[in-house]
Coordinates of C-alpha atoms in Angstrom, one line a residue:
Chain M
M1034 CA 73.7 127.3 174.7
N1035 CA 75.5 124.5 175.8
P1036 CA 75.3 121.7 172.9
F1037 CA 75.3 119.1 175.6
T1038 CA 72.0 119.8 177.4
P1039 CA 69.6 117.3 176.2
P1040 CA 67.3 118.8 174.1
F1041 CA 70.3 120.3 171.8
A1042 CA 72.1 117.0 172.1
I1043 CA 68.7 115.4 170.6
F1044 CA 68.8 117.9 168.0
T1045 CA 72.2 117.7 166.8
A1046 CA 71.6 113.9 166.7
L1047 CA 68.5 114.7 164.9
A1048 CA 70.4 117.0 161.8
V1049 CA 73.2 114.5 161.4
I1050 CA 70.8 111.5 161.0
L1051 CA 68.7 114.0 158.8
A1052 CA 71.5 115.0 156.6
L1053 CA 72.9 111.7 156.1
A1054 CA 69.2 110.3 155.1
F1055 CA 68.9 113.0 152.4
C1056 CA 72.5 113.0 151.2
L1057 CA 73.6 109.0 151.1
P1058 CA 71.5 107.9 148.5
C1059 CA 71.9 110.6 146.4
S1060 CA 75.6 110.3 146.7
L1061 CA 75.2 106.6 146.1
A1062 CA 73.2 107.1 143.1
G1063 CA 75.9 109.8 141.6
E1064 CA 79.0 107.6 142.1
T1065 CA 77.5 105.6 139.7
D1066 CA 77.7 108.5 136.8
M1067 CA 80.4 110.6 139.2
P1068 CA 83.6 109.2 140.1
P1069 CA 86.1 111.1 141.3
P1070 CA 88.4 113.7 139.5
A1071 CA 91.7 111.7 139.5
M1072 CA 89.5 108.8 138.6
M1073 CA 87.9 110.4 135.9
I1074 CA 91.2 112.0 134.6
A1075 CA 92.4 108.3 134.5
Q1076 CA 89.4 107.2 133.0
A1077 CA 89.6 109.2 129.9
D1078 CA 93.5 108.7 129.1
A1079 CA 92.5 105.4 129.3
A1080 CA 89.3 105.9 127.0
G1081 CA 92.1 106.7 124.0
D1082 CA 93.6 110.0 122.6
T1083 CA 92.1 110.0 119.3
D1084 CA 90.7 113.7 117.8
D1085 CA 87.0 112.9 118.3
E1086 CA 87.9 111.8 121.8
D1087 CA 85.1 111.8 124.3
Y1088 CA 85.5 114.4 127.6
E1089 CA 81.9 113.5 129.0
N1090 CA 84.2 110.7 131.0
E1091 CA 87.1 113.1 132.2
Y1092 CA 84.7 116.0 133.3
G1093 CA 81.4 114.4 134.1
D1094 CA 78.1 115.7 133.3
A1095 CA 78.5 119.3 134.7
D1096 CA 74.3 119.7 135.4
E1097 CA 74.6 116.2 136.9
G1098 CA 77.2 117.3 139.8
L1099 CA 74.9 119.1 141.6
S1100 CA 71.1 119.3 141.1
D1101 CA 69.6 122.6 141.6
P1102 CA 65.9 121.8 142.2
L1103 CA 65.2 125.0 143.9
Y1104 CA 67.2 127.5 140.8
H1105 CA 64.5 130.2 141.7
W1106 CA 64.9 130.8 145.2
N1107 CA 68.7 130.2 145.1
Y1108 CA 69.0 132.5 141.8
A1109 CA 67.2 135.2 143.9
W1110 CA 69.3 135.0 147.0
H1111 CA 72.0 135.1 144.5
V1112 CA 71.6 138.3 143.1
F1113 CA 70.7 139.7 146.5
N1114 CA 73.8 138.3 148.0
D1115 CA 75.7 140.0 145.2
R1116 CA 74.4 143.1 146.1
V1117 CA 74.9 142.8 149.3
Y1118 CA 78.4 142.6 148.6
L1119 CA 79.2 144.5 146.1
W1120 CA 77.2 147.6 147.6
L1121 CA 77.8 147.3 151.3
L1122 CA 80.2 144.4 152.6
E1123 CA 83.3 145.0 150.2
P1124 CA 82.9 148.9 150.6
T1125 CA 82.8 148.7 154.4
A1126 CA 86.1 146.2 154.3
K1127 CA 87.8 148.6 151.9
G1128 CA 86.8 151.3 154.9
Y1129 CA 88.1 149.4 157.5
S1130 CA 91.2 148.3 155.6
A1131 CA 92.1 151.8 154.8
V1132 CA 92.3 152.8 158.9
M1133 CA 93.5 149.1 160.1
P1134 CA 96.7 148.3 159.3
E1135 CA 97.4 145.2 157.3
Q1136 CA 99.6 143.8 160.3
T1137 CA 96.5 144.2 162.9
R1138 CA 94.2 142.7 160.2
G1139 CA 95.7 139.6 160.1
C1140 CA 96.2 139.0 164.3
V1141 CA 92.2 139.8 164.2
R1142 CA 92.3 137.1 161.5
N1143 CA 94.3 134.8 163.8
F1144 CA 92.4 135.3 166.7
F1145 CA 89.0 133.9 165.3
D1146 CA 90.9 131.1 163.8
N1147 CA 92.4 130.3 166.8
A1148 CA 88.7 130.8 168.2
M1149 CA 87.4 128.4 166.1
M1150 CA 89.9 125.4 166.9
P1151 CA 86.9 123.6 168.4
V1152 CA 85.2 123.2 165.4
R1153 CA 88.4 122.1 163.4
F1154 CA 89.3 119.7 166.3
A1155 CA 86.0 118.3 166.5
N1156 CA 85.9 117.2 162.8
C1157 CA 89.5 116.1 162.7
L1158 CA 88.3 113.5 165.2
L1159 CA 85.2 112.9 163.5
Q1160 CA 87.5 112.1 160.4
A1161 CA 89.7 110.1 162.3
K1162 CA 92.6 112.6 161.1
G1163 CA 94.6 111.8 164.3
R1164 CA 97.9 113.7 163.1
A1165 CA 95.4 116.7 162.2
A1166 CA 94.0 116.5 165.6
V1167 CA 97.4 116.8 167.4
D1168 CA 98.4 119.5 165.4
E1169 CA 95.1 121.4 166.0
L1170 CA 95.6 121.2 169.9
T1171 CA 99.6 121.9 169.9
A1172 CA 98.7 125.1 167.8
F1173 CA 95.8 126.1 169.8
A1174 CA 98.0 125.6 173.0
V1175 CA 101.1 127.8 171.5
N1176 CA 99.1 130.4 169.8
T1177 CA 97.0 130.9 172.9
T1178 CA 100.2 131.1 174.9
V1179 CA 102.7 132.1 173.1
G1180 CA 100.5 133.9 170.5
I1181 CA 98.5 135.7 173.4
V1182 CA 95.3 134.8 172.9
G1183 CA 95.7 133.4 169.2
F1184 CA 96.7 137.1 167.8
R1185 CA 100.0 135.9 166.9
N1186 CA 99.5 132.4 164.8
A1187 CA 102.9 131.2 166.6
A1188 CA 102.5 128.2 165.6
E1189 CA 102.4 128.4 162.3
D1190 CA 105.6 130.9 162.6
M1191 CA 107.3 128.0 164.4
L1192 CA 105.9 125.7 161.5
L1193 CA 105.0 123.6 163.7
Y1194 CA 101.5 123.0 161.6
E1195 CA 100.0 123.9 158.2
P1196 CA 96.4 124.7 159.0
Q1197 CA 93.9 123.2 157.2
S1198 CA 90.1 124.0 157.0
E1199 CA 87.7 121.3 158.5
D1200 CA 84.1 121.5 159.2
L1201 CA 81.0 119.2 159.6
G1202 CA 79.9 119.4 156.0
Q1203 CA 83.5 118.2 155.2
T1204 CA 83.1 115.5 157.6
F1205 CA 80.0 114.3 156.2
G1206 CA 81.6 114.1 152.6
T1207 CA 84.4 112.1 153.8
W1208 CA 81.9 109.8 155.3
G1209 CA 80.4 109.3 151.8
A1210 CA 77.8 112.0 152.0
G1211 CA 77.0 113.7 148.8
H1212 CA 75.9 117.7 148.1
G1213 CA 71.9 116.6 148.1
I1214 CA 71.2 119.9 146.5
Y1215 CA 72.7 123.2 145.6
L1216 CA 71.6 125.9 148.3
V1217 CA 72.3 129.6 148.3
W1218 CA 71.9 131.3 152.0
P1219 CA 71.5 135.1 152.3
V1220 CA 74.6 136.4 153.2
I1221 CA 76.3 133.0 153.5
G1222 CA 76.0 132.3 150.3
P1223 CA 76.8 129.2 148.3
S1224 CA 75.9 126.1 150.0
S1225 CA 74.4 122.5 149.9
L1226 CA 71.7 120.5 151.8
R1227 CA 74.9 118.4 153.6
D1228 CA 76.9 121.5 154.0
T1229 CA 74.0 123.5 155.3
F1230 CA 73.9 120.6 158.2
G1231 CA 77.3 121.1 158.7
I1232 CA 76.8 124.5 159.7
V1233 CA 74.1 123.8 161.7
G1234 CA 76.2 121.0 163.5
D1235 CA 79.4 123.1 163.7
S1236 CA 77.6 125.9 165.3
F1237 CA 77.0 123.7 168.5
V1238 CA 80.5 123.5 169.0
S1239 CA 81.5 127.0 167.6
P1240 CA 82.7 129.0 171.0
I1241 CA 81.0 132.4 169.4
N1242 CA 77.4 130.6 169.7
R1243 CA 77.9 130.6 173.4
L1244 CA 77.9 134.3 173.6
S1245 CA 75.3 136.4 173.5
T1246 CA 72.9 136.8 170.8
N1247 CA 74.5 140.5 170.4
W1248 CA 78.3 139.6 170.8
N1249 CA 77.4 136.8 168.3
I1250 CA 75.9 138.5 165.4
G1251 CA 78.7 141.6 166.4
L1252 CA 81.6 139.2 166.3
R1253 CA 81.0 137.2 163.3
T1254 CA 80.2 140.4 161.4
Y1255 CA 83.4 141.5 162.5
D1256 CA 85.2 138.5 161.5
V1257 CA 83.5 138.5 158.1
V1258 CA 84.7 142.0 157.5
N1259 CA 88.3 141.5 158.6
D1260 CA 88.3 138.7 156.4
T1261 CA 87.0 140.3 153.5
T1262 CA 89.6 143.0 153.2
F1263 CA 92.5 139.9 152.1
R1264 CA 89.5 139.1 149.3
I1265 CA 88.9 142.7 147.8
G1266 CA 88.6 141.9 144.1
E1267 CA 88.6 138.1 143.8
Y1268 CA 84.7 138.4 143.4
E1269 CA 84.7 140.6 140.8
R1270 CA 87.4 138.7 139.0
V1271 CA 85.6 135.7 139.2
K1272 CA 82.3 137.6 137.9
Q1273 CA 84.3 139.2 135.2
A1274 CA 85.8 136.0 134.0
A1275 CA 82.0 134.3 133.6
I1276 CA 80.0 133.6 130.8
D1277 CA 77.0 132.9 133.1
P1278 CA 78.0 134.2 137.1
Y1279 CA 75.4 132.0 138.8
S1280 CA 76.5 128.5 137.3
S1281 CA 80.2 129.6 137.5
L1282 CA 79.5 130.2 141.0
R1283 CA 77.5 127.1 141.5
D1284 CA 80.4 124.9 140.1
I1285 CA 83.3 126.8 141.7
Y1286 CA 81.5 125.6 145.0
V1287 CA 81.0 122.3 144.0
Q1288 CA 84.8 122.1 142.9
Y1289 CA 86.1 123.7 145.7
R1290 CA 84.1 121.8 148.6
D1291 CA 85.2 118.5 147.0
R1292 CA 88.7 119.3 146.8
Q1293 CA 88.6 120.0 150.5
V1294 CA 86.7 116.7 151.1
A1295 CA 89.6 114.6 149.0
E1296 CA 92.5 116.3 151.3
Chain U
M1364 CA 121.1 85.3 138.4
K1365 CA 123.3 87.9 140.8
M1366 CA 124.1 89.7 137.2
T1367 CA 120.6 89.5 136.1
F1368 CA 119.5 91.3 139.2
R1369 CA 122.4 94.0 138.6
S1370 CA 121.3 94.3 135.3
I1371 CA 117.5 94.8 136.8
L1372 CA 118.6 97.2 139.0
A1373 CA 120.7 99.5 136.5
L1374 CA 118.0 99.4 134.2
S1375 CA 115.6 100.7 136.6
C1376 CA 118.0 103.1 137.6
I1377 CA 118.3 104.3 134.3
F1378 CA 114.8 104.3 133.8
A1379 CA 114.1 106.1 136.6
A1380 CA 116.5 108.7 135.9
S1381 CA 115.4 109.4 132.4
M1382 CA 111.8 109.7 133.9
Q1383 CA 113.1 112.1 136.3
S1384 CA 114.3 114.3 133.5
L1385 CA 111.3 113.5 131.6
A1386 CA 108.9 114.7 134.5
G1387 CA 111.2 118.3 134.9
E1388 CA 110.0 119.0 131.6
A1389 CA 106.6 120.3 131.8
S1390 CA 107.5 122.3 134.7
N1391 CA 110.6 123.8 132.7
A1392 CA 108.0 124.9 129.5
L1393 CA 105.7 126.3 132.4
A1394 CA 108.3 128.0 134.1
V1395 CA 109.8 129.6 130.8
S1396 CA 106.3 130.8 129.7
V1397 CA 105.7 132.3 133.2
D1398 CA 108.9 134.1 133.2
K1399 CA 108.4 135.6 130.3
I1400 CA 105.3 137.2 131.3
F1401 CA 106.6 138.4 134.7
A1402 CA 109.7 139.9 132.6
I1403 CA 107.3 141.5 130.5
L1404 CA 105.1 143.1 133.8
G1405 CA 108.7 143.8 135.6
D1406 CA 110.3 146.0 132.7
P1407 CA 110.5 149.4 133.6
E1408 CA 110.2 150.4 129.8
M1409 CA 106.9 148.5 130.0
K1410 CA 104.9 150.3 133.3
G1411 CA 102.3 152.7 133.7
D1412 CA 98.8 152.8 132.2
E1413 CA 100.2 154.7 128.9
R1414 CA 102.0 151.3 128.1
K1415 CA 98.8 148.8 129.0
A1416 CA 98.3 148.2 125.7
E1417 CA 101.8 147.0 124.3
R1418 CA 102.0 145.1 127.7
H1419 CA 98.9 143.3 126.9
S1420 CA 99.9 142.9 123.4
Q1421 CA 102.9 141.2 124.2
I1422 CA 101.6 139.3 127.0
R1423 CA 99.0 138.0 124.7
V1424 CA 101.6 136.6 122.5
V1425 CA 103.2 134.4 125.4
L1426 CA 100.0 133.0 126.6
G1427 CA 98.9 132.0 122.8
E1428 CA 102.3 130.1 122.5
V1429 CA 101.7 128.5 125.5
F1430 CA 97.8 127.7 126.2
D1431 CA 96.3 125.3 123.7
Y1432 CA 93.1 127.4 123.0
E1433 CA 92.0 125.0 120.5
E1434 CA 92.1 122.2 123.3
I1435 CA 90.5 124.3 125.7
S1436 CA 87.5 125.5 123.7
K1437 CA 87.2 121.6 122.7
R1438 CA 87.1 120.4 126.1
A1439 CA 85.0 123.4 127.4
L1440 CA 82.1 122.9 124.8
G1441 CA 82.3 118.7 124.8
K1442 CA 79.5 117.2 122.5
E1443 CA 78.5 120.6 121.2
W1444 CA 82.2 121.1 119.9
K1445 CA 81.4 117.9 117.3
K1446 CA 78.6 119.9 115.9
L1447 CA 80.3 122.4 114.5
N1448 CA 82.0 123.2 111.1
D1449 CA 85.7 124.4 110.9
E1450 CA 84.4 127.9 110.4
Q1451 CA 82.6 127.7 113.9
R1452 CA 85.1 126.3 115.6
T1453 CA 87.9 128.9 114.6
E1454 CA 85.2 131.6 115.5
F1455 CA 84.6 129.8 119.1
I1456 CA 88.2 129.6 119.5
G1457 CA 88.7 133.6 118.7
V1458 CA 86.2 134.4 121.0
F1459 CA 87.0 132.2 124.1
S1460 CA 90.9 132.7 123.8
Q1461 CA 89.9 136.5 124.0
L1462 CA 88.2 136.0 127.2
L1463 CA 90.5 133.6 129.0
E1464 CA 93.3 136.5 127.9
N1465 CA 91.3 139.3 129.5
T1466 CA 90.9 136.9 132.5
Y1467 CA 94.4 136.0 132.8
M1468 CA 95.3 139.4 132.1
S1469 CA 93.9 140.7 135.1
A1470 CA 94.5 138.8 137.2
F1471 CA 98.3 139.2 136.3
E1472 CA 98.1 142.4 136.6
K1473 CA 96.9 142.0 140.1
Y1474 CA 99.6 139.6 141.0
S1475 CA 102.8 140.7 139.6
S1476 CA 104.6 140.6 142.6
E1477 CA 104.2 137.4 143.6
E1478 CA 106.3 134.4 144.0
V1479 CA 105.4 131.0 142.0
K1480 CA 106.6 127.7 143.7
Y1481 CA 107.3 124.9 141.7
E1482 CA 106.4 121.9 143.7
S1483 CA 106.0 118.8 142.1
E1484 CA 104.8 117.0 138.5
R1485 CA 103.1 114.4 137.7
E1486 CA 102.1 112.0 134.9
L1487 CA 98.8 111.4 133.8
G1488 CA 99.7 109.2 130.7
K1489 CA 99.7 109.9 127.0
G1490 CA 102.1 113.0 127.0
K1491 CA 99.7 114.6 130.0
F1492 CA 101.5 116.1 133.0
V1493 CA 99.9 117.7 135.7
V1494 CA 102.2 120.6 137.1
A1495 CA 101.7 121.3 141.2
T1496 CA 102.7 125.4 141.6
K1497 CA 102.0 127.3 144.9
V1498 CA 101.2 131.4 144.7
A1499 CA 101.8 133.4 147.5
S1500 CA 98.5 136.0 147.9
A1501 CA 98.2 138.7 150.4
S1502 CA 97.1 136.1 152.9
K1503 CA 97.6 132.5 152.0
M1504 CA 99.5 130.2 149.4
I1505 CA 96.9 129.6 146.4
P1506 CA 97.6 125.7 144.8
I1507 CA 97.5 126.3 141.3
H1508 CA 97.6 123.4 139.0
Y1509 CA 98.2 123.2 135.4
N1510 CA 97.2 120.7 132.8
L1511 CA 100.2 120.3 130.2
M1512 CA 100.5 117.9 127.2
N1513 CA 103.1 117.1 125.0
R1514 CA 102.4 117.3 121.4
G1515 CA 105.5 116.4 119.2
G1516 CA 107.9 118.1 121.4
S1517 CA 106.2 120.8 122.5
W1518 CA 104.4 121.8 126.0
S1519 CA 100.9 123.5 125.8
I1520 CA 98.4 124.0 128.7
Y1521 CA 94.9 122.4 128.5
D1522 CA 93.6 122.7 131.9
V1523 CA 94.3 125.2 134.9
K1524 CA 93.3 124.2 138.4
I1525 CA 93.0 127.2 141.1
E1526 CA 92.4 125.5 144.8
G1527 CA 90.8 122.7 143.0
V1528 CA 88.6 124.5 141.1
G1529 CA 89.0 123.7 137.1
L1530 CA 88.7 126.1 134.2
V1531 CA 87.6 123.9 131.9
K1532 CA 85.2 122.3 134.0
N1533 CA 84.1 125.7 135.0
Y1534 CA 83.3 126.9 131.7
R1535 CA 81.6 123.5 130.4
T1536 CA 79.1 123.9 133.2
Q1537 CA 78.2 127.4 132.4
F1538 CA 78.3 126.6 128.7
R1539 CA 76.2 123.8 129.1
K1540 CA 73.9 125.9 130.9
V1541 CA 73.7 128.6 128.2
I1542 CA 73.5 126.1 125.4
S1543 CA 70.2 124.7 127.2
K1544 CA 68.7 127.3 128.1
K1545 CA 69.0 129.4 124.8
S1546 CA 71.3 128.3 121.8
Y1547 CA 74.9 127.7 120.9
A1548 CA 74.6 130.8 118.7
A1549 CA 73.0 132.6 121.9
L1550 CA 76.3 131.7 123.9
V1551 CA 78.7 132.9 120.9
K1552 CA 76.9 136.3 121.0
Q1553 CA 77.2 136.7 124.5
L1554 CA 80.8 135.9 124.5
E1555 CA 81.6 138.5 121.6
E1556 CA 79.5 140.9 123.9
K1557 CA 81.2 140.4 127.0
V1558 CA 84.8 140.2 125.2
A1559 CA 83.8 143.6 123.5
K1560 CA 83.0 145.2 126.5
D1561 CA 85.8 144.2 128.5
S1562 CA 88.2 145.1 125.9
Q1563 CA 87.1 148.6 126.3

């Protein structure tokens, strides 16, 4: 599928408009009581430092950070994803990493990272990050040639650039769109209305989506399994530290994405 | 006029220099504690599963010195903190600090070989500083920001942000949910049960 053929172009445009229509009002409404974290700290410090200091300003109202009207739907998928991860994905990744040396897995990760350049490049442009866009192009050129179709991250070895994650969800964020509502998707995991539109939008630029469905699903699965080998045990540690894993993960998602947007 | 300009320049240089030395203090205090923990983990006498309890109790002491558990508890509970009497506060700090210790312990056990890089230090005002560090993991450099405050010359950590995810804010979200859905008493019970289970 080509994103530039008329029906898809229209769909992309619609998705963007819808996303903004949904998310912008929320972000505007939220702005009054949810300033960015840096401002919150400054405000709290300005508010005085007595013993009964109110920390509400510094951390904001945690539950207002992201509304969760679809809690039951989200919670069901949260439980589903937990099982899929612990019973299927991680055991598979462990088995795979036992037979595949770390270096090879690193090469596979580099390959996928390099192949996804169009997504990052497009979003650098949409966020008017000229320098980062040029870096992406340079790195892609170097990695595809010197790095043998991206298996080696030659550009990073040569300290040409520091790769940063960019996606359409972040782009909407830099344009001022809030998350809208929290959404948990099967397998994909925590997301939000804004970031869901982002994922859909990015998929039109993703080269992997140009492949046939079988190849598409196969490669994506392989990418996810390969990536998981580098993060074995992380999810368990988050769960171990949590008193309420569902709201912990939701908060981690929001804070993590907010930082990515701010960068 | 020239004199004034020079003296201003000299003054600002001295001021900048003193700020510089002050700016390094939080990082130094943090580095001392981090080094102590890695020294315990790296001690050949402390290796192995049979020395685990001893190793952990030594690390607990260092963590207790550098983490301001009271401040963290206060920030994580927010409004609820004010409703508690001294006894309840002590009880909460006790159980919450154990959860934090267990969490950090398992993280340190995992990352013992990793290198910590101190990147920068920024003042937030009123004796509060953020120290930016990076820790090398298997696949990338993970940014960890420590919030420290200076109280009467001693430094203590009151928040930690890993890849932008703040510890206090994360627990605040969870505590708020448990308290609103159930009660404060239920939260304490849940914490106690969790700590008891993890410490087994």
